[in-house]
mmCIF file of C-alpha atoms in Angstrom:
data_model
loop_
_atom_site.group_PDB
_atom_site.id
_atom_site.type_symbol
_atom_site.label_atom_id
_atom_site.label_comp_id
_atom_site.label_asym_id
_atom_site.label_seq_id
_atom_site.Cartn_x
_atom_site.Cartn_y
_atom_site.Cartn_z
ATOM 1 C CA UNK A 1 110.816 140.521 107.130
ATOM 2 C CA UNK A 2 111.341 136.527 106.351
ATOM 3 C CA UNK A 3 109.732 133.845 108.366
ATOM 4 C CA UNK A 4 112.049 131.135 109.301
ATOM 5 C CA UNK A 5 110.878 127.887 108.512
ATOM 6 C CA UNK A 6 110.783 124.579 110.956
ATOM 7 C CA UNK A 7 113.629 122.009 110.070
ATOM 8 C CA UNK A 8 110.519 119.429 108.765
ATOM 9 C CA UNK A 9 109.140 122.522 105.703
ATOM 10 C CA UNK A 10 110.620 123.058 102.531
ATOM 11 C CA UNK A 11 112.534 126.179 102.229
ATOM 12 C CA UNK A 12 110.144 128.113 100.066
ATOM 13 C CA UNK A 13 111.982 131.654 100.287
ATOM 14 C CA UNK A 14 115.084 129.899 98.961
ATOM 15 C CA UNK A 15 115.238 131.858 95.409
ATOM 16 C CA UNK A 16 117.164 128.538 94.263
ATOM 17 C CA UNK A 17 114.418 126.293 95.394
ATOM 18 C CA UNK A 18 112.511 126.191 92.009
ATOM 19 C CA UNK A 19 114.262 122.591 91.261
ATOM 20 C CA UNK A 20 113.046 119.367 93.646
ATOM 21 C CA UNK A 21 116.562 118.710 93.417
ATOM 22 C CA UNK A 22 117.462 121.508 95.507
ATOM 23 C CA UNK A 23 114.357 121.571 97.678
ATOM 24 C CA UNK A 24 114.535 120.418 101.084
ATOM 25 C CA UNK A 25 112.503 117.494 102.078
ATOM 26 C CA UNK A 26 110.791 116.148 105.364
ATOM 27 C CA UNK A 27 113.500 113.593 106.941
ATOM 28 C CA UNK A 28 112.809 110.071 106.587
ATOM 29 C CA UNK A 29 113.972 107.402 108.663
ATOM 30 C CA UNK A 30 113.429 103.768 108.275
ATOM 31 C CA UNK A 31 110.793 104.237 105.757
ATOM 32 C CA UNK A 32 108.618 105.999 107.993
ATOM 33 C CA UNK A 33 106.658 108.732 106.850
ATOM 34 C CA UNK A 34 106.386 111.945 108.302
ATOM 35 C CA UNK A 35 103.188 114.366 108.069
ATOM 36 C CA UNK A 36 103.425 118.061 107.692
ATOM 37 C CA UNK A 37 101.805 119.559 110.611
ATOM 38 C CA UNK A 38 99.163 122.040 109.534
ATOM 39 C CA UNK A 39 99.079 125.756 111.436
ATOM 40 C CA UNK A 40 95.892 126.607 114.097
ATOM 41 C CA UNK A 41 94.680 122.881 114.193
ATOM 42 C CA UNK A 42 94.888 122.302 117.563
ATOM 43 C CA UNK A 43 95.243 118.892 119.341
ATOM 44 C CA UNK A 44 93.237 116.626 116.966
ATOM 45 C CA UNK A 45 92.086 113.141 118.097
ATOM 46 C CA UNK A 46 93.276 110.301 116.442
ATOM 47 C CA UNK A 47 90.941 108.900 113.541
ATOM 48 C CA UNK A 48 90.197 105.467 112.994
ATOM 49 C CA UNK A 49 90.277 103.495 109.286
ATOM 50 C CA UNK A 50 86.258 103.335 109.543
ATOM 51 C CA UNK A 51 86.322 107.387 109.518
ATOM 52 C CA UNK A 52 89.142 107.442 106.735
ATOM 53 C CA UNK A 53 87.898 104.873 104.475
ATOM 54 C CA UNK A 54 84.826 103.816 102.447
ATOM 55 C CA UNK A 55 82.609 100.881 103.645
ATOM 56 C CA UNK A 56 83.570 97.587 101.426
ATOM 57 C CA UNK A 57 80.881 94.872 100.841
ATOM 58 C CA UNK A 58 81.555 91.539 99.994
ATOM 59 C CA UNK A 59 84.635 89.269 100.266
ATOM 60 C CA UNK A 60 87.128 89.342 97.110
ATOM 61 C CA UNK A 61 86.417 86.807 94.567
ATOM 62 C CA UNK A 62 88.980 83.981 93.639
ATOM 63 C CA UNK A 63 91.660 85.002 91.102
ATOM 64 C CA UNK A 64 94.621 82.712 89.628
ATOM 65 C CA UNK A 65 97.329 85.590 91.091
ATOM 66 C CA UNK A 66 97.567 88.053 93.755
ATOM 67 C CA UNK A 67 95.929 91.288 92.775
ATOM 68 C CA UNK A 68 98.487 93.798 91.612
ATOM 69 C CA UNK A 69 97.783 97.601 91.350
ATOM 70 C CA UNK A 70 97.543 96.961 87.168
ATOM 71 C CA UNK A 71 94.574 95.205 88.109
ATOM 72 C CA UNK A 72 92.491 98.069 88.682
ATOM 73 C CA UNK A 73 92.817 99.751 85.267
ATOM 74 C CA UNK A 74 89.378 99.761 84.427
ATOM 75 C CA UNK A 75 87.351 102.228 83.068
ATOM 76 C CA UNK A 76 85.136 102.429 86.110
ATOM 77 C CA UNK A 77 88.384 103.534 88.160
ATOM 78 C CA UNK A 78 87.209 106.979 86.973
ATOM 79 C CA UNK A 79 83.724 107.193 88.364
ATOM 80 C CA UNK A 80 85.769 108.198 91.547
ATOM 81 C CA UNK A 81 87.678 110.497 90.093
ATOM 82 C CA UNK A 82 85.829 114.003 90.807
ATOM 83 C CA UNK A 83 85.854 112.723 94.653
ATOM 84 C CA UNK A 84 89.801 111.777 94.554
ATOM 85 C CA UNK A 85 90.325 115.552 93.203
ATOM 86 C CA UNK A 86 88.309 116.614 96.192
ATOM 87 C CA UNK A 87 90.223 114.747 99.044
ATOM 88 C CA UNK A 88 93.496 115.976 97.500
ATOM 89 C CA UNK A 89 92.245 119.271 98.010
ATOM 90 C CA UNK A 90 91.669 118.365 101.527
ATOM 91 C CA UNK A 91 95.480 119.208 102.035
ATOM 92 C CA UNK A 92 95.585 123.098 102.455
ATOM 93 C CA UNK A 93 98.232 123.208 100.146
ATOM 94 C CA UNK A 94 96.853 121.468 97.675
ATOM 95 C CA UNK A 95 93.713 123.140 97.964
ATOM 96 C CA UNK A 96 95.123 127.026 97.698
ATOM 97 C CA UNK A 97 97.452 125.711 94.944
ATOM 98 C CA UNK A 98 94.907 124.698 92.913
ATOM 99 C CA UNK A 99 92.420 127.853 93.593
ATOM 100 C CA UNK A 100 94.960 130.114 93.234
ATOM 101 C CA UNK A 101 97.549 128.715 90.452
ATOM 102 C CA UNK A 102 97.962 130.472 87.721
ATOM 103 C CA UNK A 103 98.529 127.989 84.800
ATOM 104 C CA UNK A 104 95.335 127.740 82.903
ATOM 105 C CA UNK A 105 96.580 125.954 80.305
ATOM 106 C CA UNK A 106 96.434 122.708 82.686
ATOM 107 C CA UNK A 107 93.245 124.087 84.369
ATOM 108 C CA UNK A 108 90.871 121.671 85.443
ATOM 109 C CA UNK A 109 87.977 124.474 85.049
ATOM 110 C CA UNK A 110 89.478 125.966 82.016
ATOM 111 C CA UNK A 111 90.201 122.765 80.046
ATOM 112 C CA UNK A 112 88.704 119.967 81.336
ATOM 113 C CA UNK A 113 89.601 117.405 78.653
ATOM 114 C CA UNK A 114 93.020 118.111 78.479
ATOM 115 C CA UNK A 115 93.448 117.954 82.036
ATOM 116 C CA UNK A 116 91.288 114.418 82.201
ATOM 117 C CA UNK A 117 93.560 113.227 79.393
ATOM 118 C CA UNK A 118 96.785 114.580 81.482
ATOM 119 C CA UNK A 119 95.972 112.858 84.339
ATOM 120 C CA UNK A 120 95.108 109.666 82.431
ATOM 121 C CA UNK A 121 98.395 109.356 81.103
ATOM 122 C CA UNK A 122 100.144 110.077 83.890
ATOM 123 C CA UNK A 123 98.455 107.391 85.762
ATOM 124 C CA UNK A 124 99.007 104.941 82.379
ATOM 125 C CA UNK A 125 102.862 106.152 82.564
ATOM 126 C CA UNK A 126 103.435 105.681 86.425
ATOM 127 C CA UNK A 127 101.606 101.909 86.236
ATOM 128 C CA UNK A 128 102.448 100.883 82.820
ATOM 129 C CA UNK A 129 105.343 102.413 81.739
ATOM 130 C CA UNK A 130 109.156 102.234 81.688
ATOM 131 C CA UNK A 131 111.575 104.082 83.969
ATOM 132 C CA UNK A 132 112.821 106.156 81.097
ATOM 133 C CA UNK A 133 108.733 106.902 80.047
ATOM 134 C CA UNK A 134 108.349 107.799 83.959
ATOM 135 C CA UNK A 135 111.110 110.175 83.794
ATOM 136 C CA UNK A 136 110.306 112.154 81.074
ATOM 137 C CA UNK A 137 106.819 112.561 82.078
ATOM 138 C CA UNK A 138 108.107 113.562 85.250
ATOM 139 C CA UNK A 139 110.252 116.458 84.051
ATOM 140 C CA UNK A 140 107.009 117.501 81.802
ATOM 141 C CA UNK A 141 105.232 117.908 85.118
ATOM 142 C CA UNK A 142 107.933 119.722 86.691
ATOM 143 C CA UNK A 143 107.402 122.451 83.830
ATOM 144 C CA UNK A 144 104.190 123.181 84.816
ATOM 145 C CA UNK A 145 104.733 122.795 88.841
ATOM 146 C CA UNK A 146 107.639 125.571 88.528
ATOM 147 C CA UNK A 147 104.842 128.241 88.188
ATOM 148 C CA UNK A 148 102.869 126.307 91.250
ATOM 149 C CA UNK A 149 103.708 128.709 94.596
ATOM 150 C CA UNK A 150 102.598 130.412 96.923
ATOM 151 C CA UNK A 151 102.823 134.442 96.882
ATOM 152 C CA UNK A 152 104.896 136.181 99.777
ATOM 153 C CA UNK A 153 102.762 136.340 102.990
ATOM 154 C CA UNK A 154 100.276 134.091 101.571
ATOM 155 C CA UNK A 155 98.469 132.270 104.459
ATOM 156 C CA UNK A 156 98.625 129.295 103.217
ATOM 157 C CA UNK A 157 102.195 128.218 102.026
ATOM 158 C CA UNK A 158 102.667 125.944 99.050
ATOM 159 C CA UNK A 159 105.329 124.556 96.677
ATOM 160 C CA UNK A 160 104.039 121.942 94.284
ATOM 161 C CA UNK A 161 107.801 120.686 94.542
ATOM 162 C CA UNK A 162 106.955 120.002 98.351
ATOM 163 C CA UNK A 163 107.450 116.110 98.742
ATOM 164 C CA UNK A 164 105.092 115.751 101.370
ATOM 165 C CA UNK A 165 102.484 117.463 99.551
ATOM 166 C CA UNK A 166 102.894 115.324 96.598
ATOM 167 C CA UNK A 167 103.129 112.142 98.937
ATOM 168 C CA UNK A 168 99.851 113.260 99.624
ATOM 169 C CA UNK A 169 98.513 113.467 96.340
ATOM 170 C CA UNK A 170 100.115 109.963 95.529
ATOM 171 C CA UNK A 171 98.263 108.531 98.341
ATOM 172 C CA UNK A 172 94.971 109.771 97.852
ATOM 173 C CA UNK A 173 95.498 108.428 94.307
ATOM 174 C CA UNK A 174 96.335 105.112 95.721
ATOM 175 C CA UNK A 175 93.094 105.153 97.702
ATOM 176 C CA UNK A 176 90.939 105.955 94.553
ATOM 177 C CA UNK A 177 92.675 103.020 92.911
ATOM 178 C CA UNK A 178 92.243 100.734 95.805
ATOM 179 C CA UNK A 179 88.264 101.691 96.547
ATOM 180 C CA UNK A 180 87.430 101.263 92.547
ATOM 181 C CA UNK A 181 88.928 97.872 92.467
ATOM 182 C CA UNK A 182 87.420 96.546 95.601
ATOM 183 C CA UNK A 183 84.323 98.111 95.177
ATOM 184 C CA UNK A 184 84.083 95.984 91.730
ATOM 185 C CA UNK A 185 85.817 92.606 93.381
ATOM 186 C CA UNK A 186 85.419 92.463 96.697
ATOM 187 C CA UNK A 187 87.056 93.593 99.733
ATOM 188 C CA UNK A 188 90.549 92.048 99.714
ATOM 189 C CA UNK A 189 92.249 89.693 102.450
ATOM 190 C CA UNK A 190 95.071 91.168 104.489
ATOM 191 C CA UNK A 191 97.315 89.343 102.204
ATOM 192 C CA UNK A 192 95.629 90.454 99.031
ATOM 193 C CA UNK A 193 96.060 93.865 100.160
ATOM 194 C CA UNK A 194 99.641 93.753 100.712
ATOM 195 C CA UNK A 195 100.254 92.542 97.286
ATOM 196 C CA UNK A 196 98.233 95.213 95.734
ATOM 197 C CA UNK A 197 99.933 97.735 97.514
ATOM 198 C CA UNK A 198 103.593 96.669 97.209
ATOM 199 C CA UNK A 199 103.353 97.586 93.268
ATOM 200 C CA UNK A 200 101.901 100.686 93.681
ATOM 201 C CA UNK A 201 104.546 103.047 95.010
ATOM 202 C CA UNK A 202 105.081 104.738 91.202
ATOM 203 C CA UNK A 203 102.302 106.731 92.075
ATOM 204 C CA UNK A 204 104.286 108.962 93.753
ATOM 205 C CA UNK A 205 107.987 107.799 92.647
ATOM 206 C CA UNK A 206 106.971 109.186 89.061
ATOM 207 C CA UNK A 207 107.039 112.724 90.444
ATOM 208 C CA UNK A 208 109.334 113.877 93.479
ATOM 209 C CA UNK A 209 108.434 111.262 95.857
ATOM 210 C CA UNK A 210 111.454 109.095 97.122
ATOM 211 C CA UNK A 211 110.836 105.455 97.563
ATOM 212 C CA UNK A 212 111.869 105.557 100.758
ATOM 213 C CA UNK A 213 109.258 108.175 101.672
ATOM 214 C CA UNK A 214 106.648 105.340 100.279
ATOM 215 C CA UNK A 215 105.257 103.732 103.182
ATOM 216 C CA UNK A 216 106.900 100.182 103.210
ATOM 217 C CA UNK A 217 104.188 97.908 103.836
ATOM 218 C CA UNK A 218 100.130 98.525 103.966
ATOM 219 C CA UNK A 219 99.573 98.500 107.593
ATOM 220 C CA UNK A 220 102.100 101.549 107.534
ATOM 221 C CA UNK A 221 100.657 103.207 104.805
ATOM 222 C CA UNK A 222 96.858 102.748 106.922
ATOM 223 C CA UNK A 223 98.998 104.491 109.941
ATOM 224 C CA UNK A 224 100.275 107.146 107.635
ATOM 225 C CA UNK A 225 96.995 107.716 106.237
ATOM 226 C CA UNK A 226 95.248 108.174 109.023
ATOM 227 C CA UNK A 227 97.563 110.615 110.489
ATOM 228 C CA UNK A 228 97.456 112.448 107.411
ATOM 229 C CA UNK A 229 93.628 112.606 107.227
ATOM 230 C CA UNK A 230 93.518 114.611 110.686
ATOM 231 C CA UNK A 231 95.447 117.647 109.390
ATOM 232 C CA UNK A 232 92.689 117.993 106.170
ATOM 233 C CA UNK A 233 91.039 121.309 106.006
ATOM 234 C CA UNK A 234 88.849 123.220 103.244
ATOM 235 C CA UNK A 235 88.012 126.887 103.051
ATOM 236 C CA UNK A 236 84.883 128.320 101.533
ATOM 237 C CA UNK A 237 87.069 128.970 98.024
ATOM 238 C CA UNK A 238 88.146 125.370 97.940
ATOM 239 C CA UNK A 239 84.652 124.228 99.072
ATOM 240 C CA UNK A 240 83.331 126.273 95.987
ATOM 241 C CA UNK A 241 85.515 124.939 93.484
ATOM 242 C CA UNK A 242 84.666 121.513 94.452
ATOM 243 C CA UNK A 243 81.340 122.372 93.778
ATOM 244 C CA UNK A 244 81.776 123.652 90.553
ATOM 245 C CA UNK A 245 83.705 120.392 89.885
ATOM 246 C CA UNK A 246 81.392 117.980 91.053
ATOM 247 C CA UNK A 247 78.215 119.960 89.123
ATOM 248 C CA UNK A 248 80.602 119.454 85.909
ATOM 249 C CA UNK A 249 80.122 123.362 85.493
ATOM 250 C CA UNK A 250 83.221 123.473 83.106
ATOM 251 C CA UNK A 251 81.511 121.535 80.589
ATOM 252 C CA UNK A 252 78.523 122.133 78.448
ATOM 253 C CA UNK A 253 75.035 122.422 80.080
ATOM 254 C CA UNK A 254 73.579 119.455 78.128
ATOM 255 C CA UNK A 255 76.318 116.813 79.372
ATOM 256 C CA UNK A 256 75.622 118.426 82.746
ATOM 257 C CA UNK A 257 71.862 117.620 82.301
ATOM 258 C CA UNK A 258 72.843 113.815 81.317
ATOM 259 C CA UNK A 259 75.552 112.866 84.209
ATOM 260 C CA UNK A 260 75.358 115.555 86.824
ATOM 261 C CA UNK A 261 73.215 113.640 89.363
ATOM 262 C CA UNK A 262 75.080 110.547 89.163
ATOM 263 C CA UNK A 263 78.660 112.012 89.126
ATOM 264 C CA UNK A 264 77.213 113.912 92.406
ATOM 265 C CA UNK A 265 75.807 110.257 93.692
ATOM 266 C CA UNK A 266 79.203 108.863 92.908
ATOM 267 C CA UNK A 267 81.315 111.712 94.396
ATOM 268 C CA UNK A 268 79.590 111.639 97.868
ATOM 269 C CA UNK A 269 79.647 107.845 97.933
ATOM 270 C CA UNK A 270 83.426 107.696 97.198
ATOM 271 C CA UNK A 271 84.187 110.449 100.034
ATOM 272 C CA UNK A 272 85.411 108.814 103.256
ATOM 273 C CA UNK A 273 82.886 109.479 106.377
ATOM 274 C CA UNK A 274 85.493 112.170 107.664
ATOM 275 C CA UNK A 275 85.808 114.033 104.501
ATOM 276 C CA UNK A 276 82.123 113.878 103.992
ATOM 277 C CA UNK A 277 82.100 115.656 107.557
ATOM 278 C CA UNK A 278 84.593 118.189 106.556
ATOM 279 C CA UNK A 279 83.042 119.216 103.209
ATOM 280 C CA UNK A 280 79.592 119.234 104.692
ATOM 281 C CA UNK A 281 78.199 116.505 102.309
ATOM 282 C CA UNK A 282 75.124 114.412 103.197
ATOM 283 C CA UNK A 283 75.056 110.638 102.981
ATOM 284 C CA UNK A 284 72.633 108.727 104.749
ATOM 285 C CA UNK A 285 72.135 104.738 105.093
ATOM 286 C CA UNK A 286 70.047 104.561 102.259
ATOM 287 C CA UNK A 287 72.244 106.253 100.101
ATOM 288 C CA UNK A 288 75.093 103.805 101.440
ATOM 289 C CA UNK A 289 72.825 100.871 100.081
ATOM 290 C CA UNK A 290 72.006 102.101 96.780
ATOM 291 C CA UNK A 291 75.904 102.853 96.174
ATOM 292 C CA UNK A 292 77.015 99.244 97.609
ATOM 293 C CA UNK A 293 74.101 97.632 95.003
ATOM 294 C CA UNK A 294 75.215 100.034 92.304
ATOM 295 C CA UNK A 295 78.660 98.255 92.391
ATOM 296 C CA UNK A 296 77.284 94.831 93.032
ATOM 297 C CA UNK A 297 75.469 94.860 89.597
ATOM 298 C CA UNK A 298 78.321 96.812 88.030
ATOM 299 C CA UNK A 299 80.818 94.591 89.133
ATOM 300 C CA UNK A 300 78.928 91.423 88.109
ATOM 301 C CA UNK A 301 78.359 92.771 84.579
ATOM 302 C CA UNK A 302 82.204 93.701 84.090
ATOM 303 C CA UNK A 303 83.072 90.412 84.423
ATOM 304 C CA UNK A 304 81.619 89.549 81.071
ATOM 305 C CA UNK A 305 83.388 92.366 79.311
ATOM 306 C CA UNK A 306 86.783 91.653 77.734
ATOM 307 C CA UNK A 307 89.521 92.619 79.697
ATOM 308 C CA UNK A 308 91.130 94.399 76.526
ATOM 309 C CA UNK A 309 88.016 96.566 76.629
ATOM 310 C CA UNK A 310 88.070 97.241 80.240
ATOM 311 C CA UNK A 311 91.650 98.405 79.934
ATOM 312 C CA UNK A 312 92.252 99.721 76.415
ATOM 313 C CA UNK A 313 91.817 102.989 77.235
ATOM 314 C CA UNK A 314 95.016 103.625 79.679
ATOM 315 C CA UNK A 315 97.286 101.328 77.237
ATOM 316 C CA UNK A 316 95.933 103.755 74.192
ATOM 317 C CA UNK A 317 97.104 106.703 76.463
ATOM 318 C CA UNK A 318 100.466 105.137 76.739
ATOM 319 C CA UNK A 319 100.733 104.768 73.379
ATOM 320 C CA UNK A 320 99.659 108.006 72.862
ATOM 321 C CA UNK A 321 102.773 109.137 75.445
ATOM 322 C CA UNK A 322 104.993 107.276 73.832
ATOM 323 C CA UNK A 323 104.382 108.558 70.379
ATOM 324 C CA UNK A 324 104.428 112.212 71.644
ATOM 325 C CA UNK A 325 107.857 111.369 72.930
ATOM 326 C CA UNK A 326 109.252 109.640 69.634
ATOM 327 C CA UNK A 327 107.880 112.970 67.934
ATOM 328 C CA UNK A 328 108.997 115.394 70.842
ATOM 329 C CA UNK A 329 105.610 116.842 71.460
ATOM 330 C CA UNK A 330 104.201 118.249 74.389
ATOM 331 C CA UNK A 331 102.779 115.723 77.309
ATOM 332 C CA UNK A 332 100.997 117.860 79.226
#
């Protein structure tokens, strides 16, 4: 028996729906973004920004020009990587898709360094790459995504080509960049935040998210984000996966011994209050003060580190992607 899909859902039962061009996407009108309803969640109360975002102390320091997403390409940006993966997996579709994925070649728990390189390369291309480089990288990602879809009868239906799910992932990536940038440079004014946001849509459009699906303004994005966060839900398998991730169980024990405690602290600090609540993560007022003091210190020191050192990793990854494209080598 085939279950009929709702109008807002991609038809995952369509045998020809493996291509994102052919898949149905959620209706979009006047650049307003919809959020896929999640089953069995009941009536959920609205969430506030104080619940769905971390607290940023201080005021943004003066700069010669308005900030852009490129300005967040700093090696400290990866300090929140594990938290960002946990946030992405708050979506039931993403969570089950990662846990149940049979694509071991890109699995973070099997090939952590390769996955780190792939993700970092994607971000470098999405932010710094040319339209042609973005198109080529999108096609490479498509090869892996075609294998990520739920089995018939699965409790949670998912498909890696679902544009709404990809919008959620891209939104989490934007949150990660904005949080890391502000922790280092202080809280942006509304005008600065708008300038920063207007350079960010390629985080989604380098996948299958259409430009008209990306919320038009920073205020529209905040409304989308608060609404989308109402539908996060993690099960026991997803929480176990995240626990393995933040305890670095995919790398050698001596690296866990050196970096494990700091990573767990940073991960908890980067998680917004509502995500900590959903994932059972404890966080005290004293923890928050230590987290903020750490980044006040790091932000101060960062000003004296030459920019070419802070952003050199992303540019090196982009050059590596360009080399792979020229030599027709695998990108992921």
